[in-house]
Every structure is written in C-alpha cells, then in structure tokens.
Amino acid sequence: MSTNGAKSQRHAIPALLALPLLLLLLVPVVMLVVRTTPRAVAQEFAHRETLQAIGLSLATSTMALAMSIALGAPLAYWLARTRSPLAKVVEALVDLPTVLPPAVAGVALLLTFGRSGPVGALLSKLGIELVFTPEAVVLAQMFVASPYFVRAARAGFASVAPAQREAAINLGASRWAEFRSVLAPLSGPSLAAGAAMCWSRAIGEFGATIIFAGNLPGRTQTMPLAVYVGFENDLDRAIVLSAVLICISLVVLLGVRLTGWRFPGADS
C-alpha cells in the first residue's frame, strides 16, 4: 500500500466515526432552514410583533456587548497581568455563568435585582425598577454573554510579549498609551472574536431573560422568546424566527473562522 493510501485510510476512520455526530449537529439545522421560504419570511416580517422582537434583540444585544466590552476589558487586562490565587478564583467566577443553567441565572438575577433583593431594594428607593424592563433584558444578556468576551480578551492580552509592553513604557508611554498603541492592536483578533461570540450569545439568550425580564411583546420579548411563543401558537412564525437566528449565528461564526480570529485559550 502506498504512503498516500495509508494516510487516506488513517484519515477515513476518524471521519467515519465522526459522521454520526456531524449529522446530528447538521441535519436539524438544515431541516429548519429548508422549511423556511422567502415568502414565509416576508409574511412574518410584515407582522408588528415580529419586527419588535427582532429590533429589541438587536438593540439589547448590542447594548449588552458594549457594556461587556467597557466593563470586561479592564477585568480581562487584570486577569492577564495577575498570577495571584485571587485571579484564579475570579476566573472561575467569570466562567461560572457559562456552565449555569439559564433558568438558574434568571433566578439569581431576580433575587439580586428584584424589589426584595439587596440591589433591587436600593434601586427601588431611588425610583428605579429593573425587573420586566428592557434594561433587565440587557442585564440578563450581559450575565450569560460577557464571560465569552472576558475569556477571549484575557487570552489576547496574555499573548502579548512582556518585552513589547515594556518597550513602550521605556519610551515614555503611559499605561493608557501602552494599552491603546501596543496591547489593543496586538490582541485585536482575540478581542474581535470575543466580541463576536459575546454578541451572538446575547442575541440568543432565552432562559435568564424570560425569568428576569418576562415575555412582554414590544417591551421585553426578544427573538428567542418570540420563537417560544410561536411554537405554542404559530409554528410558522417560530420556524422563520429560528431560521433568522441561525443565519445570524452562522454569519458570526463563519466570520470568526474565516478571518482567523482567535477565540479563548488558543494561546494560553
């Protein structure tokens, strides 16, 4: 047997073993997409509630992403520069929302920001109510999605050689100038990948949102919640919105892969 034939055989065995899982992941998605027609999409987009759900999802997930970047970048920078036991504990806490059941996340947010919660009671005295508001949607999305950005940003910051940072400081650059001119550009691919995954996870959030923010059409009903309602009352609507969510997620994931962006832990 030739060398090329032996290599092909070695590659064929893992491919055959992987085929069942690949089909499990692929076939349901394909079935959902093929059930959607341009006419069905056009009809659904003519409904006010559908447009409201799409608009709310895009707005809240973008806001959640912006806040995750603003608050997560400093945290990721600290984690990348710190090797103390405390940093390991903080990393575990950051990763915790990614393994929690979404419903548990919603209950935790409700107990914290509800009227009887420690933060919610204080905000209530100031006349601020978060539960069952669009702001609650943003908080729920941040809770489950921000860890994806923090993990990617930490990996990106950690991949920058200390010598490159020290060179900028030796030339008189401030910490902010070092971050802006050296650290951010060199870790840019990881930051972009983390942002893309954070936004994609936020727009698909369901469990924490329905418990903490409710399912109020035009106010807190995002696309995943509209899919849930559609499954009970209007299957065609659920199929169309599901297909839209799949297309959005697929575009984001393909963008990450095709542009070569690195995602969490690639260099750590």
PDB file of C-alpha atoms in Angstrom:
ATOM      1  CA  MET A   1       0.000   0.000   0.000  1.00  0.00           C
ATOM      2  CA  SER A   2       1.345   3.440  -0.926  1.00  0.00           C
ATOM      3  CA  THR A   3       2.105   6.127   1.640  1.00  0.00           C
ATOM      4  CA  ASN A   4      -0.752   8.281   0.357  1.00  0.00           C
ATOM      5  CA  GLY A   5      -3.149   5.335   0.581  1.00  0.00           C
ATOM      6  CA  ALA A   6      -2.127   4.632   4.174  1.00  0.00           C
ATOM      7  CA  LYS A   7      -2.629   8.278   5.110  1.00  0.00           C
ATOM      8  CA  SER A   8      -6.052   8.316   3.445  1.00  0.00           C
ATOM      9  CA  GLN A   9      -7.081   5.213   5.361  1.00  0.00           C
ATOM     10  CA  ARG A  10      -5.944   6.713   8.674  1.00  0.00           C
ATOM     11  CA  HIS A  11      -7.961   9.835   7.935  1.00  0.00           C
ATOM     12  CA  ALA A  12     -11.024   7.914   6.769  1.00  0.00           C
ATOM     13  CA  ILE A  13     -11.519   6.018  10.022  1.00  0.00           C
ATOM     14  CA  PRO A  14     -11.825   9.131  12.254  1.00  0.00           C
ATOM     15  CA  ALA A  15     -14.040  10.739   9.616  1.00  0.00           C
ATOM     16  CA  LEU A  16     -16.444   7.800   9.645  1.00  0.00           C
ATOM     17  CA  LEU A  17     -16.519   7.767  13.450  1.00  0.00           C
ATOM     18  CA  ALA A  18     -17.242  11.498  13.473  1.00  0.00           C
ATOM     19  CA  LEU A  19     -20.023  11.277  10.875  1.00  0.00           C
ATOM     20  CA  PRO A  20     -22.907  10.429  13.282  1.00  0.00           C
ATOM     21  CA  LEU A  21     -22.204  13.439  15.488  1.00  0.00           C
ATOM     22  CA  LEU A  22     -21.753  15.683  12.467  1.00  0.00           C
ATOM     23  CA  LEU A  23     -25.115  14.558  11.098  1.00  0.00           C
ATOM     24  CA  LEU A  24     -26.751  15.131  14.487  1.00  0.00           C
ATOM     25  CA  LEU A  25     -25.459  18.706  14.502  1.00  0.00           C
ATOM     26  CA  LEU A  26     -26.163  19.414  10.841  1.00  0.00           C
ATOM     27  CA  VAL A  27     -29.435  17.720   9.885  1.00  0.00           C
ATOM     28  CA  PRO A  28     -31.751  19.531  12.384  1.00  0.00           C
ATOM     29  CA  VAL A  29     -30.352  22.884  11.290  1.00  0.00           C
ATOM     30  CA  VAL A  30     -30.800  22.027   7.624  1.00  0.00           C
ATOM     31  CA  MET A  31     -34.353  20.812   8.220  1.00  0.00           C
ATOM     32  CA  LEU A  32     -35.197  24.090   9.918  1.00  0.00           C
ATOM     33  CA  VAL A  33     -33.734  26.211   7.140  1.00  0.00           C
ATOM     34  CA  VAL A  34     -35.350  24.259   4.291  1.00  0.00           C
ATOM     35  CA  ARG A  35     -38.746  24.652   5.966  1.00  0.00           C
ATOM     36  CA  THR A  36     -38.356  28.419   5.619  1.00  0.00           C
ATOM     37  CA  THR A  37     -39.293  30.087   2.342  1.00  0.00           C
ATOM     38  CA  PRO A  38     -38.708  33.681   1.224  1.00  0.00           C
ATOM     39  CA  ARG A  39     -42.481  34.143   1.112  1.00  0.00           C
ATOM     40  CA  ALA A  40     -42.855  32.981   4.734  1.00  0.00           C
ATOM     41  CA  VAL A  41     -40.076  35.324   5.799  1.00  0.00           C
ATOM     42  CA  ALA A  42     -41.715  38.257   4.018  1.00  0.00           C
ATOM     43  CA  GLN A  43     -45.072  37.468   5.615  1.00  0.00           C
ATOM     44  CA  GLU A  44     -43.578  37.265   9.096  1.00  0.00           C
ATOM     45  CA  PHE A  45     -41.644  40.485   8.648  1.00  0.00           C
ATOM     46  CA  ALA A  46     -44.934  42.207   7.948  1.00  0.00           C
ATOM     47  CA  HIS A  47     -46.104  41.465  11.500  1.00  0.00           C
ATOM     48  CA  ARG A  48     -45.501  44.197  14.032  1.00  0.00           C
ATOM     49  CA  GLU A  49     -44.652  41.829  16.883  1.00  0.00           C
ATOM     50  CA  THR A  50     -42.040  40.055  14.780  1.00  0.00           C
ATOM     51  CA  LEU A  51     -40.311  43.310  13.877  1.00  0.00           C
ATOM     52  CA  GLN A  52     -40.469  44.428  17.514  1.00  0.00           C
ATOM     53  CA  ALA A  53     -38.846  41.196  18.672  1.00  0.00           C
ATOM     54  CA  ILE A  54     -36.078  41.481  16.075  1.00  0.00           C
ATOM     55  CA  GLY A  55     -35.489  45.164  16.815  1.00  0.00           C
ATOM     56  CA  LEU A  56     -35.407  44.600  20.568  1.00  0.00           C
ATOM     57  CA  SER A  57     -32.979  41.676  20.215  1.00  0.00           C
ATOM     58  CA  LEU A  58     -30.610  43.695  18.045  1.00  0.00           C
ATOM     59  CA  ALA A  59     -30.758  46.737  20.330  1.00  0.00           C
ATOM     60  CA  THR A  60     -30.378  44.916  23.653  1.00  0.00           C
ATOM     61  CA  SER A  61     -27.670  42.518  22.462  1.00  0.00           C
ATOM     62  CA  THR A  62     -25.665  45.440  21.052  1.00  0.00           C
ATOM     63  CA  MET A  63     -26.013  47.323  24.329  1.00  0.00           C
ATOM     64  CA  ALA A  64     -25.027  44.200  26.260  1.00  0.00           C
ATOM     65  CA  LEU A  65     -21.963  43.847  24.038  1.00  0.00           C
ATOM     66  CA  ALA A  66     -20.953  47.489  24.509  1.00  0.00           C
ATOM     67  CA  MET A  67     -21.225  47.208  28.284  1.00  0.00           C
ATOM     68  CA  SER A  68     -19.427  43.854  28.298  1.00  0.00           C
ATOM     69  CA  ILE A  69     -16.521  45.413  26.411  1.00  0.00           C
ATOM     70  CA  ALA A  70     -16.409  48.527  28.587  1.00  0.00           C
ATOM     71  CA  LEU A  71     -16.502  46.576  31.849  1.00  0.00           C
ATOM     72  CA  GLY A  72     -14.900  43.340  30.683  1.00  0.00           C
ATOM     73  CA  ALA A  73     -11.744  44.737  29.068  1.00  0.00           C
ATOM     74  CA  PRO A  74     -10.310  46.104  32.363  1.00  0.00           C
ATOM     75  CA  LEU A  75     -11.160  42.825  34.095  1.00  0.00           C
ATOM     76  CA  ALA A  76      -9.520  40.808  31.308  1.00  0.00           C
ATOM     77  CA  TYR A  77      -6.446  43.049  31.462  1.00  0.00           C
ATOM     78  CA  TRP A  78      -6.137  42.495  35.215  1.00  0.00           C
ATOM     79  CA  LEU A  79      -6.557  38.737  34.845  1.00  0.00           C
ATOM     80  CA  ALA A  80      -3.907  38.641  32.123  1.00  0.00           C
ATOM     81  CA  ARG A  81      -1.392  40.559  34.244  1.00  0.00           C
ATOM     82  CA  THR A  82      -2.076  38.885  37.600  1.00  0.00           C
ATOM     83  CA  ARG A  83      -0.931  35.451  38.699  1.00  0.00           C
ATOM     84  CA  SER A  84      -2.249  35.526  42.258  1.00  0.00           C
ATOM     85  CA  PRO A  85      -4.585  32.865  43.713  1.00  0.00           C
ATOM     86  CA  LEU A  86      -7.279  35.531  43.789  1.00  0.00           C
ATOM     87  CA  ALA A  87      -7.091  35.800  39.999  1.00  0.00           C
ATOM     88  CA  LYS A  88      -7.787  32.069  39.697  1.00  0.00           C
ATOM     89  CA  VAL A  89     -10.874  32.463  41.871  1.00  0.00           C
ATOM     90  CA  VAL A  90     -12.054  35.425  39.795  1.00  0.00           C
ATOM     91  CA  GLU A  91     -11.522  33.448  36.574  1.00  0.00           C
ATOM     92  CA  ALA A  92     -13.709  30.661  37.944  1.00  0.00           C
ATOM     93  CA  LEU A  93     -16.418  33.175  38.858  1.00  0.00           C
ATOM     94  CA  VAL A  94     -16.247  34.725  35.392  1.00  0.00           C
ATOM     95  CA  ASP A  95     -16.650  31.319  33.756  1.00  0.00           C
ATOM     96  CA  LEU A  96     -19.484  30.259  36.077  1.00  0.00           C
ATOM     97  CA  PRO A  97     -22.350  31.773  34.015  1.00  0.00           C
ATOM     98  CA  THR A  98     -21.260  29.717  31.001  1.00  0.00           C
ATOM     99  CA  VAL A  99     -21.995  26.454  32.831  1.00  0.00           C
ATOM    100  CA  LEU A 100     -25.032  27.541  34.844  1.00  0.00           C
ATOM    101  CA  PRO A 101     -28.458  26.536  33.529  1.00  0.00           C
ATOM    102  CA  PRO A 102     -30.001  29.731  32.072  1.00  0.00           C
ATOM    103  CA  ALA A 103     -33.011  29.404  34.363  1.00  0.00           C
ATOM    104  CA  VAL A 104     -30.694  29.436  37.381  1.00  0.00           C
ATOM    105  CA  ALA A 105     -29.100  32.614  36.060  1.00  0.00           C
ATOM    106  CA  GLY A 106     -32.544  34.201  35.767  1.00  0.00           C
ATOM    107  CA  VAL A 107     -33.487  33.280  39.333  1.00  0.00           C
ATOM    108  CA  ALA A 108     -30.164  34.625  40.620  1.00  0.00           C
ATOM    109  CA  LEU A 109     -30.696  37.929  38.810  1.00  0.00           C
ATOM    110  CA  LEU A 110     -34.254  38.149  40.099  1.00  0.00           C
ATOM    111  CA  LEU A 111     -33.135  37.598  43.697  1.00  0.00           C
ATOM    112  CA  THR A 112     -30.470  40.269  43.296  1.00  0.00           C
ATOM    113  CA  PHE A 113     -32.255  42.971  41.340  1.00  0.00           C
ATOM    114  CA  GLY A 114     -35.884  42.261  42.333  1.00  0.00           C
ATOM    115  CA  ARG A 115     -37.668  44.561  44.759  1.00  0.00           C
ATOM    116  CA  SER A 116     -36.732  42.388  47.744  1.00  0.00           C
ATOM    117  CA  GLY A 117     -33.129  41.855  46.552  1.00  0.00           C
ATOM    118  CA  PRO A 118     -30.186  43.783  48.008  1.00  0.00           C
ATOM    119  CA  VAL A 119     -29.548  45.809  44.863  1.00  0.00           C
ATOM    120  CA  GLY A 120     -33.160  45.962  43.727  1.00  0.00           C
ATOM    121  CA  ALA A 121     -34.359  47.317  47.087  1.00  0.00           C
ATOM    122  CA  LEU A 122     -31.794  50.110  46.923  1.00  0.00           C
ATOM    123  CA  LEU A 123     -32.709  50.966  43.348  1.00  0.00           C
ATOM    124  CA  SER A 124     -36.405  50.883  44.246  1.00  0.00           C
ATOM    125  CA  LYS A 125     -35.830  53.595  46.848  1.00  0.00           C
ATOM    126  CA  LEU A 126     -34.344  55.692  44.072  1.00  0.00           C
ATOM    127  CA  GLY A 127     -37.397  55.070  41.909  1.00  0.00           C
ATOM    128  CA  ILE A 128     -35.634  52.642  39.586  1.00  0.00           C
ATOM    129  CA  GLU A 129     -37.303  49.335  38.705  1.00  0.00           C
ATOM    130  CA  LEU A 130     -35.349  46.842  36.608  1.00  0.00           C
ATOM    131  CA  VAL A 131     -37.430  43.662  36.594  1.00  0.00           C
ATOM    132  CA  PHE A 132     -39.594  43.202  33.474  1.00  0.00           C
ATOM    133  CA  THR A 133     -37.955  46.101  31.640  1.00  0.00           C
ATOM    134  CA  PRO A 134     -35.711  46.284  28.549  1.00  0.00           C
ATOM    135  CA  GLU A 135     -32.857  47.073  30.933  1.00  0.00           C
ATOM    136  CA  ALA A 136     -33.448  43.689  32.567  1.00  0.00           C
ATOM    137  CA  VAL A 137     -33.047  42.076  29.147  1.00  0.00           C
ATOM    138  CA  VAL A 138     -29.651  43.752  28.778  1.00  0.00           C
ATOM    139  CA  LEU A 139     -28.547  42.630  32.240  1.00  0.00           C
ATOM    140  CA  ALA A 140     -29.615  39.042  31.555  1.00  0.00           C
ATOM    141  CA  GLN A 141     -27.757  39.035  28.256  1.00  0.00           C
ATOM    142  CA  MET A 142     -24.657  40.520  29.881  1.00  0.00           C
ATOM    143  CA  PHE A 143     -24.706  37.945  32.659  1.00  0.00           C
ATOM    144  CA  VAL A 144     -24.600  34.982  30.280  1.00  0.00           C
ATOM    145  CA  ALA A 145     -22.605  36.516  27.402  1.00  0.00           C
ATOM    146  CA  SER A 146     -19.906  38.740  28.929  1.00  0.00           C
ATOM    147  CA  PRO A 147     -17.720  35.790  30.033  1.00  0.00           C
ATOM    148  CA  TYR A 148     -17.116  34.935  26.372  1.00  0.00           C
ATOM    149  CA  PHE A 149     -15.574  38.354  25.779  1.00  0.00           C
ATOM    150  CA  VAL A 150     -13.591  38.374  29.024  1.00  0.00           C
ATOM    151  CA  ARG A 151     -12.096  34.937  28.327  1.00  0.00           C
ATOM    152  CA  ALA A 152     -11.083  35.878  24.786  1.00  0.00           C
ATOM    153  CA  ALA A 153      -9.715  39.270  25.835  1.00  0.00           C
ATOM    154  CA  ARG A 154      -7.699  37.729  28.662  1.00  0.00           C
ATOM    155  CA  ALA A 155      -6.158  35.223  26.242  1.00  0.00           C
ATOM    156  CA  GLY A 156      -5.386  38.029  23.798  1.00  0.00           C
ATOM    157  CA  PHE A 157      -3.779  40.281  26.393  1.00  0.00           C
ATOM    158  CA  ALA A 158      -1.750  37.378  27.801  1.00  0.00           C
ATOM    159  CA  SER A 159      -0.406  36.541  24.330  1.00  0.00           C
ATOM    160  CA  VAL A 160       1.366  39.905  24.022  1.00  0.00           C
ATOM    161  CA  ALA A 161       5.033  39.525  24.956  1.00  0.00           C
ATOM    162  CA  PRO A 162       6.060  41.496  28.070  1.00  0.00           C
ATOM    163  CA  ALA A 163       9.036  42.893  26.136  1.00  0.00           C
ATOM    164  CA  GLN A 164       6.708  44.673  23.725  1.00  0.00           C
ATOM    165  CA  ARG A 165       4.794  46.326  26.552  1.00  0.00           C
ATOM    166  CA  GLU A 166       7.974  47.254  28.393  1.00  0.00           C
ATOM    167  CA  ALA A 167       9.443  48.822  25.259  1.00  0.00           C
ATOM    168  CA  ALA A 168       6.502  51.206  25.019  1.00  0.00           C
ATOM    169  CA  ILE A 169       6.798  52.112  28.710  1.00  0.00           C
ATOM    170  CA  ASN A 170      10.572  52.674  28.396  1.00  0.00           C
ATOM    171  CA  LEU A 171       9.849  55.097  25.573  1.00  0.00           C
ATOM    172  CA  GLY A 172       7.754  57.134  27.983  1.00  0.00           C
ATOM    173  CA  ALA A 173       4.294  55.851  27.112  1.00  0.00           C
ATOM    174  CA  SER A 174       1.666  55.942  29.832  1.00  0.00           C
ATOM    175  CA  ARG A 175      -0.291  52.839  30.771  1.00  0.00           C
ATOM    176  CA  TRP A 176      -3.192  54.074  28.663  1.00  0.00           C
ATOM    177  CA  ALA A 177      -0.910  54.806  25.721  1.00  0.00           C
ATOM    178  CA  GLU A 178       0.630  51.344  26.109  1.00  0.00           C
ATOM    179  CA  PHE A 179      -2.822  49.776  26.039  1.00  0.00           C
ATOM    180  CA  ARG A 180      -4.024  51.864  23.081  1.00  0.00           C
ATOM    181  CA  SER A 181      -0.926  51.608  20.878  1.00  0.00           C
ATOM    182  CA  VAL A 182       0.505  48.188  21.762  1.00  0.00           C
ATOM    183  CA  LEU A 183      -1.746  45.896  23.748  1.00  0.00           C
ATOM    184  CA  ALA A 184      -5.066  46.518  21.984  1.00  0.00           C
ATOM    185  CA  PRO A 185      -3.763  46.239  18.389  1.00  0.00           C
ATOM    186  CA  LEU A 186      -1.720  43.096  19.061  1.00  0.00           C
ATOM    187  CA  SER A 187      -4.599  41.383  20.862  1.00  0.00           C
ATOM    188  CA  GLY A 188      -7.153  42.750  18.390  1.00  0.00           C
ATOM    189  CA  PRO A 189      -8.034  39.398  16.753  1.00  0.00           C
ATOM    190  CA  SER A 190      -8.883  37.857  20.133  1.00  0.00           C
ATOM    191  CA  LEU A 191     -10.870  40.932  21.169  1.00  0.00           C
ATOM    192  CA  ALA A 192     -12.840  40.837  17.925  1.00  0.00           C
ATOM    193  CA  ALA A 193     -13.545  37.121  18.257  1.00  0.00           C
ATOM    194  CA  GLY A 194     -14.655  37.558  21.865  1.00  0.00           C
ATOM    195  CA  ALA A 195     -16.922  40.448  20.909  1.00  0.00           C
ATOM    196  CA  ALA A 196     -18.487  38.428  18.087  1.00  0.00           C
ATOM    197  CA  MET A 197     -19.154  35.420  20.311  1.00  0.00           C
ATOM    198  CA  CYS A 198     -20.444  37.635  23.138  1.00  0.00           C
ATOM    199  CA  TRP A 199     -22.931  39.346  20.826  1.00  0.00           C
ATOM    200  CA  SER A 200     -24.035  36.063  19.277  1.00  0.00           C
ATOM    201  CA  ARG A 201     -24.618  34.528  22.711  1.00  0.00           C
ATOM    202  CA  ALA A 202     -26.507  37.620  23.882  1.00  0.00           C
ATOM    203  CA  ILE A 203     -28.894  37.676  20.943  1.00  0.00           C
ATOM    204  CA  GLY A 204     -29.727  34.010  21.525  1.00  0.00           C
ATOM    205  CA  GLU A 205     -30.298  34.282  25.289  1.00  0.00           C
ATOM    206  CA  PHE A 206     -33.617  32.819  26.487  1.00  0.00           C
ATOM    207  CA  GLY A 207     -33.802  31.273  29.973  1.00  0.00           C
ATOM    208  CA  ALA A 208     -32.444  34.097  32.111  1.00  0.00           C
ATOM    209  CA  THR A 209     -34.406  36.650  30.096  1.00  0.00           C
ATOM    210  CA  ILE A 210     -37.827  35.046  30.437  1.00  0.00           C
ATOM    211  CA  ILE A 211     -37.450  34.726  34.225  1.00  0.00           C
ATOM    212  CA  PHE A 212     -35.828  38.079  34.962  1.00  0.00           C
ATOM    213  CA  ALA A 213     -37.309  40.292  32.234  1.00  0.00           C
ATOM    214  CA  GLY A 214     -40.517  38.465  31.343  1.00  0.00           C
ATOM    215  CA  ASN A 215     -42.028  37.959  27.928  1.00  0.00           C
ATOM    216  CA  LEU A 216     -43.869  41.199  27.198  1.00  0.00           C
ATOM    217  CA  PRO A 217     -44.443  41.800  23.444  1.00  0.00           C
ATOM    218  CA  GLY A 218     -42.898  45.056  22.319  1.00  0.00           C
ATOM    219  CA  ARG A 219     -41.121  45.544  25.649  1.00  0.00           C
ATOM    220  CA  THR A 220     -39.072  42.510  26.684  1.00  0.00           C
ATOM    221  CA  GLN A 221     -39.952  39.879  24.074  1.00  0.00           C
ATOM    222  CA  THR A 222     -36.752  39.102  22.195  1.00  0.00           C
ATOM    223  CA  MET A 223     -36.441  36.773  19.224  1.00  0.00           C
ATOM    224  CA  PRO A 224     -35.844  33.587  21.275  1.00  0.00           C
ATOM    225  CA  LEU A 225     -38.903  34.386  23.394  1.00  0.00           C
ATOM    226  CA  ALA A 226     -40.947  35.020  20.258  1.00  0.00           C
ATOM    227  CA  VAL A 227     -39.844  31.601  18.996  1.00  0.00           C
ATOM    228  CA  TYR A 228     -41.109  30.054  22.234  1.00  0.00           C
ATOM    229  CA  VAL A 229     -44.491  31.778  21.914  1.00  0.00           C
ATOM    230  CA  GLY A 230     -44.671  30.936  18.219  1.00  0.00           C
ATOM    231  CA  PHE A 231     -44.050  27.264  18.937  1.00  0.00           C
ATOM    232  CA  GLU A 232     -47.206  27.246  21.074  1.00  0.00           C
ATOM    233  CA  ASN A 233     -49.406  29.441  18.879  1.00  0.00           C
ATOM    234  CA  ASP A 234     -47.889  29.869  15.400  1.00  0.00           C
ATOM    235  CA  LEU A 235     -45.364  27.278  14.257  1.00  0.00           C
ATOM    236  CA  ASP A 236     -44.585  29.135  11.024  1.00  0.00           C
ATOM    237  CA  ARG A 237     -43.536  32.194  12.996  1.00  0.00           C
ATOM    238  CA  ALA A 238     -41.325  30.076  15.231  1.00  0.00           C
ATOM    239  CA  ILE A 239     -39.665  28.456  12.203  1.00  0.00           C
ATOM    240  CA  VAL A 240     -38.967  31.781  10.483  1.00  0.00           C
ATOM    241  CA  LEU A 241     -37.508  33.423  13.584  1.00  0.00           C
ATOM    242  CA  SER A 242     -35.451  30.316  14.324  1.00  0.00           C
ATOM    243  CA  ALA A 243     -34.043  30.402  10.815  1.00  0.00           C
ATOM    244  CA  VAL A 244     -33.190  34.092  11.197  1.00  0.00           C
ATOM    245  CA  LEU A 245     -31.358  33.383  14.453  1.00  0.00           C
ATOM    246  CA  ILE A 246     -29.472  30.501  12.836  1.00  0.00           C
ATOM    247  CA  CYS A 247     -28.411  32.692   9.918  1.00  0.00           C
ATOM    248  CA  ILE A 248     -27.193  35.431  12.274  1.00  0.00           C
ATOM    249  CA  SER A 249     -25.219  32.967  14.383  1.00  0.00           C
ATOM    250  CA  LEU A 250     -23.802  31.225  11.317  1.00  0.00           C
ATOM    251  CA  VAL A 251     -22.618  34.506   9.806  1.00  0.00           C
ATOM    252  CA  VAL A 252     -20.890  35.435  13.078  1.00  0.00           C
ATOM    253  CA  LEU A 253     -19.224  32.035  13.467  1.00  0.00           C
ATOM    254  CA  LEU A 254     -18.088  31.918   9.835  1.00  0.00           C
ATOM    255  CA  GLY A 255     -16.711  35.426  10.212  1.00  0.00           C
ATOM    256  CA  VAL A 256     -14.696  34.312  13.227  1.00  0.00           C
ATOM    257  CA  ARG A 257     -13.340  31.232  11.455  1.00  0.00           C
ATOM    258  CA  LEU A 258     -12.659  32.718   8.011  1.00  0.00           C
ATOM    259  CA  THR A 259     -10.865  35.808   9.307  1.00  0.00           C
ATOM    260  CA  GLY A 260      -8.679  33.716  11.595  1.00  0.00           C
ATOM    261  CA  TRP A 261      -9.753  35.418  14.799  1.00  0.00           C
ATOM    262  CA  ARG A 262      -8.565  33.552  17.862  1.00  0.00           C
ATOM    263  CA  PHE A 263     -11.074  32.510  20.466  1.00  0.00           C
ATOM    264  CA  PRO A 264     -10.481  31.805  24.179  1.00  0.00           C
ATOM    265  CA  GLY A 265      -7.473  29.875  25.185  1.00  0.00           C
ATOM    266  CA  ALA A 266      -5.936  29.490  21.742  1.00  0.00           C
ATOM    267  CA  ASP A 267      -2.631  30.774  23.046  1.00  0.00           C
ATOM    268  CA  SER A 268      -2.929  30.021  26.741  1.00  0.00           C
TER     269      SER A 268
END
